[in-house]
Short mmCIF file of C-alpha atoms in Angstrom, two decimals:
data_model
loop_
_atom_site.label_atom_id
_atom_site.label_comp_id
_atom_site.label_asym_id
_atom_site.label_seq_id
_atom_site.Cartn_x
_atom_site.Cartn_y
_atom_site.Cartn_z
CA MET A 1 2.46 28.66 -9.50
CA ALA A 2 -1.26 29.50 -9.70
CA SER A 3 -3.12 30.16 -6.46
CA GLU A 4 -5.43 27.22 -7.23
CA ASP A 5 -2.37 24.96 -7.13
CA ARG A 6 -1.08 26.39 -3.85
CA LEU A 7 -4.49 26.14 -2.13
CA ARG A 8 -6.36 22.86 -2.45
CA PHE A 9 -9.95 22.72 -1.26
CA GLY A 10 -11.62 19.87 0.59
CA VAL A 11 -14.45 19.20 3.03
CA ASP A 12 -14.74 17.45 6.39
CA LEU A 13 -17.44 14.79 6.28
CA VAL A 14 -19.08 16.16 9.45
CA THR A 15 -20.63 18.61 6.97
CA PHE A 16 -22.94 15.77 5.88
CA PHE A 17 -24.20 15.00 9.40
CA HIS A 18 -27.58 16.72 9.06
CA PRO A 19 -30.88 14.76 9.04
CA GLY A 20 -32.26 16.95 6.26
CA PHE A 21 -29.65 15.75 3.78
CA TRP A 22 -30.65 12.16 4.44
CA GLY A 23 -34.41 12.68 4.71
CA VAL A 24 -34.53 11.30 8.25
CA ALA A 25 -35.64 12.64 11.63
CA ASP A 26 -32.45 12.87 13.70
CA HIS A 27 -28.79 11.94 14.05
CA ASP A 28 -29.61 8.47 15.37
CA ALA A 29 -31.55 7.85 12.18
CA ILE A 30 -28.50 8.86 10.13
CA LYS A 31 -26.44 6.23 11.95
CA ALA A 32 -29.17 3.67 11.40
CA TYR A 33 -29.21 4.50 7.69
CA ALA A 34 -25.44 4.03 7.56
CA GLN A 35 -25.83 0.58 9.10
CA THR A 36 -28.73 -0.64 6.96
CA GLU A 37 -27.65 0.92 3.63
CA PRO A 38 -23.88 1.31 4.07
CA ARG A 39 -22.85 1.31 0.41
CA ARG A 40 -25.60 3.71 -0.62
CA PHE A 41 -24.71 5.90 2.38
CA TRP A 42 -21.04 6.24 1.43
CA ASP A 43 -21.67 6.56 -2.30
CA LYS A 44 -24.09 9.42 -1.59
CA ILE A 45 -21.45 11.21 0.50
CA LEU A 46 -18.64 10.82 -2.00
CA ASP A 47 -20.90 11.79 -4.89
CA GLY A 48 -21.97 14.85 -2.90
CA VAL A 49 -18.37 15.88 -2.19
CA ALA A 50 -17.51 15.61 -5.89
CA ALA A 51 -20.65 17.55 -6.89
CA SER A 52 -19.73 20.41 -4.54
CA GLY A 53 -16.58 21.17 -6.53
CA VAL A 54 -13.91 20.47 -3.90
CA THR A 55 -11.31 17.78 -4.47
CA GLY A 56 -10.36 16.70 -0.95
CA VAL A 57 -11.96 14.65 1.81
CA GLU A 58 -11.29 14.74 5.55
CA LEU A 59 -12.61 11.70 7.39
CA THR A 60 -13.97 12.10 10.90
CA PHE A 61 -16.00 10.19 13.52
CA SER A 62 -18.24 7.18 12.80
CA PRO A 63 -20.21 6.73 10.57
CA PHE A 64 -17.73 8.81 8.57
CA ASN A 65 -14.48 7.27 9.79
CA TRP A 66 -11.72 5.21 8.22
CA GLN A 67 -12.87 1.89 9.70
CA ASP A 68 -16.31 2.42 8.13
CA ALA A 69 -14.72 3.24 4.77
CA ILE A 70 -12.69 0.02 4.73
CA LYS A 71 -15.66 -2.05 5.88
CA ILE A 72 -17.93 -0.68 3.14
CA TYR A 73 -15.49 -0.77 0.23
CA GLY A 74 -13.56 -3.86 1.29
CA SER A 75 -10.00 -2.54 1.49
CA VAL A 76 -7.87 0.56 1.67
CA GLU A 77 -7.11 0.21 -2.03
CA SER A 78 -10.78 -0.04 -2.96
CA PHE A 79 -11.64 3.07 -0.96
CA ALA A 80 -8.78 4.99 -2.56
CA ALA A 81 -10.07 3.86 -5.97
CA GLU A 82 -13.57 5.14 -5.13
CA LEU A 83 -12.10 8.53 -4.30
CA SER A 84 -9.96 8.59 -7.43
CA SER A 85 -12.87 7.63 -9.69
CA ARG A 86 -14.62 10.82 -8.55
CA GLY A 87 -11.55 13.04 -8.87
CA LEU A 88 -11.11 13.15 -5.10
CA THR A 89 -8.12 12.83 -2.78
CA LEU A 90 -7.91 11.95 0.90
CA ALA A 91 -6.71 15.23 2.37
CA SER A 92 -6.59 14.25 6.03
CA GLY A 93 -8.21 12.30 8.81
CA PHE A 94 -9.64 13.63 12.08
CA PHE A 95 -8.63 11.72 15.23
CA ALA A 96 -10.96 12.29 18.20
CA GLU A 97 -9.50 9.80 20.67
CA LEU A 98 -7.88 12.38 22.98
CA GLU A 99 -11.20 14.05 23.64
CA ALA A 100 -12.85 10.71 24.44
CA ALA A 101 -10.01 9.26 26.50
CA GLY A 102 -10.65 11.10 29.77
CA ASP A 103 -7.41 11.21 31.75
CA PHE A 104 -5.01 10.11 29.04
CA THR A 105 -1.98 11.10 31.12
CA GLU A 106 -2.20 7.53 32.52
CA ALA A 107 0.27 5.19 30.83
CA GLY A 108 -2.28 2.55 29.81
CA ALA A 109 -4.55 5.11 28.18
CA GLN A 110 -1.62 6.62 26.29
CA SER A 111 -0.56 3.24 24.98
CA ALA A 112 -4.08 2.54 23.69
CA ILE A 113 -4.25 5.94 21.96
CA ILE A 114 -0.87 5.45 20.31
CA ASP A 115 -1.93 2.02 19.03
CA LYS A 116 -5.10 3.46 17.47
CA ALA A 117 -3.15 6.36 15.99
CA LYS A 118 -0.61 4.00 14.41
CA ARG A 119 -3.31 2.04 12.62
CA TYR A 120 -5.01 5.23 11.47
CA ALA A 121 -1.70 6.65 10.23
CA ASP A 122 -1.04 3.53 8.18
CA PHE A 123 -4.46 3.87 6.57
CA LEU A 124 -3.92 7.56 5.79
CA LYS A 125 -0.52 6.93 4.26
CA ALA A 126 -1.87 4.06 2.14
CA CYS A 127 -4.56 6.43 0.80
CA GLY A 128 -2.05 9.13 -0.08
CA SER A 129 -2.56 11.47 2.89
CA ASP A 130 0.10 12.57 5.37
CA ILE A 131 -1.96 14.65 7.84
CA MET A 132 -3.79 13.51 10.96
CA VAL A 133 -5.87 16.30 12.51
CA ILE A 134 -6.20 15.72 16.24
CA GLY A 135 -8.84 17.13 18.57
CA ALA A 136 -7.50 18.36 21.92
CA PRO A 137 -8.98 17.39 25.32
CA LEU A 138 -11.96 19.42 26.46
CA ARG A 139 -11.79 22.01 29.20
CA GLN A 140 -13.95 21.82 32.32
CA THR A 141 -17.21 23.76 32.66
CA LEU A 142 -16.54 27.06 34.38
CA GLY A 143 -17.31 26.74 38.09
CA ALA A 144 -17.36 22.93 38.16
CA THR A 145 -15.91 21.19 41.19
CA PRO A 146 -13.44 19.81 41.91
CA VAL A 147 -11.66 22.39 39.78
CA ARG A 148 -9.15 21.21 37.18
CA PHE A 149 -6.87 24.07 36.18
CA PHE A 150 -5.26 24.07 32.76
CA ASP A 151 -2.03 25.42 34.16
CA PHE A 152 1.58 25.09 33.10
CA GLU A 153 2.09 21.73 34.78
CA GLN A 154 -1.00 20.16 33.20
CA ALA A 155 -0.11 21.64 29.83
CA ARG A 156 3.41 20.25 30.12
CA LYS A 157 2.09 16.70 30.66
CA ILE A 158 -0.21 16.94 27.65
CA ALA A 159 2.48 18.51 25.49
CA ASP A 160 4.89 15.71 26.37
CA PHE A 161 2.41 13.14 25.12
CA LEU A 162 1.67 15.11 21.95
CA ASN A 163 5.40 15.32 21.23
CA ARG A 164 5.77 11.56 21.57
CA LEU A 165 2.63 10.89 19.54
CA GLY A 166 3.85 13.25 16.82
CA ALA A 167 7.18 11.41 16.68
CA VAL A 168 5.38 8.07 16.31
CA LEU A 169 3.25 9.41 13.48
CA TYR A 170 6.28 10.97 11.79
CA GLY A 171 7.90 7.54 11.77
CA ARG A 172 4.92 6.35 9.72
CA GLY A 173 5.06 9.26 7.29
CA VAL A 174 2.18 11.24 8.81
CA ARG A 175 2.17 14.68 10.48
CA LEU A 176 0.15 15.57 13.59
CA ALA A 177 -1.92 18.76 13.34
CA LEU A 178 -3.63 19.93 16.55
CA HIS A 179 -7.13 21.29 15.87
CA THR A 180 -8.43 24.46 17.54
CA GLU A 181 -11.67 23.02 18.93
CA ALA A 182 -13.79 25.48 20.94
CA HIS A 183 -14.00 24.57 24.65
CA SER A 184 -10.89 22.43 24.37
CA ILE A 185 -7.46 23.27 25.77
CA PHE A 186 -6.44 24.44 22.29
CA ALA A 187 -8.76 27.17 20.97
CA GLY A 188 -8.46 30.48 22.85
CA GLY A 189 -5.40 32.59 22.16
CA ARG A 190 -3.70 31.98 25.52
CA ASP A 191 -4.20 28.22 25.32
CA VAL A 192 -2.92 28.00 21.75
CA ASP A 193 0.14 30.04 22.68
CA LEU A 194 0.83 27.78 25.66
CA MET A 195 0.58 24.50 23.74
CA MET A 196 2.60 25.82 20.82
CA LEU A 197 5.30 26.93 23.27
CA LEU A 198 5.50 23.53 24.97
CA THR A 199 5.28 21.26 21.93
CA ASP A 200 8.12 20.55 19.54
CA PRO A 201 7.52 22.26 16.17
CA ALA A 202 9.24 19.38 14.40
CA TYR A 203 6.51 16.95 15.48
CA VAL A 204 3.42 18.94 16.48
CA HIS A 205 1.77 21.17 13.90
CA MET A 206 -1.47 23.13 13.84
CA CYS A 207 -4.86 23.00 12.13
CA PRO A 208 -6.59 26.31 12.86
CA ASP A 209 -10.37 26.36 12.59
CA THR A 210 -11.44 29.97 12.07
CA ALA A 211 -14.95 29.55 13.50
CA HIS A 212 -13.91 27.60 16.59
CA ILE A 213 -11.34 30.26 17.47
CA ILE A 214 -14.10 32.88 17.26
CA LEU A 215 -16.42 30.78 19.45
CA ALA A 216 -13.58 30.67 21.99
CA GLY A 217 -13.49 34.48 22.04
CA SER A 218 -10.27 35.03 20.09
CA ASP A 219 -9.33 36.46 16.70
CA PRO A 220 -8.31 33.72 14.23
CA LEU A 221 -6.08 36.06 12.24
CA GLN A 222 -4.10 37.12 15.31
CA VAL A 223 -3.81 33.56 16.62
CA VAL A 224 -2.69 32.12 13.28
CA ASP A 225 -0.29 34.98 12.55
CA ARG A 226 1.57 34.22 15.79
CA HIS A 227 1.98 30.56 14.81
CA HIS A 228 1.74 30.58 11.03
CA GLU A 229 4.88 28.46 10.62
CA ARG A 230 3.10 25.58 12.42
CA VAL A 231 0.03 25.52 10.13
CA ILE A 232 -0.06 22.55 7.72
CA ILE A 233 -3.83 22.44 7.09
CA ALA A 234 -6.71 24.77 7.97
CA HIS A 235 -10.47 24.54 8.47
CA TRP A 236 -12.24 27.48 6.82
CA LYS A 237 -15.52 28.07 8.65
CA ASP A 238 -17.51 31.11 9.76
CA GLY A 239 -18.87 31.85 13.22
CA LEU A 240 -21.31 34.35 14.70
CA GLY A 241 -19.31 35.26 17.80
CA PRO A 242 -18.03 34.07 21.18
CA MET A 243 -20.14 31.62 23.18
CA PRO A 244 -21.10 32.41 26.80
CA SER A 245 -18.29 31.74 29.24
CA ASP A 246 -20.52 29.50 31.38
CA THR A 247 -21.52 27.20 28.50
CA PRO A 248 -21.76 23.62 29.88
CA ILE A 249 -18.95 21.45 28.54
CA ASP A 250 -20.28 17.91 28.37
CA ALA A 251 -21.30 15.25 25.85
CA HIS A 252 -23.57 17.78 24.10
CA ILE A 253 -20.99 20.55 23.65
CA HIS A 254 -20.70 19.94 19.90
CA ASP A 255 -24.47 20.29 19.53
CA ARG A 256 -24.24 23.59 21.42
CA HIS A 257 -21.61 24.82 18.98
CA ARG A 258 -23.75 24.43 15.88
CA PRO A 259 -26.09 27.43 16.30
CA TYR A 260 -22.98 29.64 16.41
CA PHE A 261 -21.74 28.47 13.02
CA CYS A 262 -22.99 30.09 9.82
CA GLY A 263 -22.47 30.22 6.07
CA PHE A 264 -19.29 31.66 4.58
CA GLY A 265 -19.26 35.44 4.72
CA LEU A 266 -22.17 35.68 7.17
CA GLY A 267 -20.15 35.68 10.39
CA ARG A 268 -17.20 37.36 12.09
CA VAL A 269 -14.31 35.93 10.07
CA ASP A 270 -12.43 38.64 8.16
CA TRP A 271 -12.09 36.57 4.99
CA PRO A 272 -10.19 39.17 2.93
CA GLY A 273 -7.79 39.57 5.85
CA TRP A 274 -7.51 35.79 6.13
CA ALA A 275 -6.58 35.51 2.44
CA ARG A 276 -3.97 38.26 2.81
CA LEU A 277 -2.50 36.60 5.90
CA LEU A 278 -2.09 33.22 4.19
CA ARG A 279 -0.65 34.94 1.12
CA ASP A 280 1.85 37.02 3.08
CA ARG A 281 2.94 34.09 5.24
CA GLY A 282 3.38 31.83 2.21
CA TYR A 283 0.82 29.20 3.24
CA GLN A 284 0.33 26.36 0.78
CA GLY A 285 -1.84 23.32 1.40
CA TRP A 286 -5.34 22.13 2.11
CA ALA A 287 -8.18 24.49 2.92
CA ILE A 288 -10.99 22.40 4.40
CA LEU A 289 -14.33 24.13 3.85
CA GLU A 290 -16.48 22.92 6.71
CA LEU A 291 -20.01 23.43 7.96
CA ASP A 292 -21.06 21.31 10.92
CA ALA A 293 -24.14 19.33 9.87
CA ALA A 294 -25.33 21.48 6.97
CA PRO A 295 -28.92 20.91 5.72
CA ASP A 296 -27.73 21.36 2.12
CA PRO A 297 -24.06 20.40 2.30
CA VAL A 298 -23.50 20.15 -1.44
CA GLY A 299 -25.04 23.57 -2.14
CA ASP A 300 -23.46 25.23 0.87
CA ILE A 301 -19.96 23.99 0.09
CA ALA A 302 -20.40 24.89 -3.59
CA ASN A 303 -21.49 28.41 -2.60
CA GLY A 304 -18.57 28.73 -0.21
CA LEU A 305 -16.15 27.58 -2.90
CA ARG A 306 -17.64 30.10 -5.32
CA LEU A 307 -17.14 32.91 -2.79
CA VAL A 308 -13.55 31.80 -2.23
CA LYS A 309 -12.71 31.67 -5.93
CA GLN A 310 -14.41 34.94 -6.83
CA ALA A 311 -13.55 37.09 -3.82
CA LEU A 312 -10.59 35.54 -2.00
CA LEU A 313 -8.31 33.88 -4.54
CA PRO A 314 -7.72 37.20 -6.33
CA ILE A 315 -6.43 38.56 -2.99
CA TYR A 316 -4.38 35.42 -2.31
CA ARG A 317 -2.70 35.79 -5.68
#
């Protein structure tokens, strides 16, 4: 089997969340554009993904989420047809509800999350995808009071819920992949090890994001090598280095991440080593090339794909 068949390349739609791509002033203006010109908005995104050379799409938060896609194109089937007409496939969907839920260890909050996840899973399955990438809850800003420790007991409670959520998704034909989001409880090496230990490998898988692991101060190759059997999808992204330990973790944390991301090959990721690791561990599946809010997403993803094909696929073979 050719390496191109064993690795399939896609892009997360957060890559298109830059005002420059849309010719507007800020992120609020992007959302306004999506509301006033919804069909043109989505057609421009899907055309851009196809033009970049990748074949997969990962949906994410609004205005790039699954509810928006159905609303604009009228049905799940119509959205799937729009993808197919451009030679695209729905690779996966990002589920951000855990991060936004606050204390989801409460029974009512868990029930609401599971209900949302069920509906999302049914959409993914109907579009031909079987992977839901899930963002983990955020950590607390260092030094904040009252202190919330991410200790064994807290991790056990969260792992119990993830196990049950994974089982629910499995019953609908979809696999749960926990994403290594910087400043969450699942990014640094110790935290990843802890959650992988406490979750059931039959129901909870992993979506490593190379850049986010670097921002968290860990080595993505070491982290992934320890848990390679849990990886069912991966975000390929480059990062400049660890963020300060006292970085405020609040509603703007994702904006604070962006200056630490960079183009493929310009950061700290050992890409040749990454290709060798995936080769040696027999990884097959989606490689999501991602750049948070790129000014030229089509060009940047195309350049990244070119680097991958010219420099990394020969190693992966």
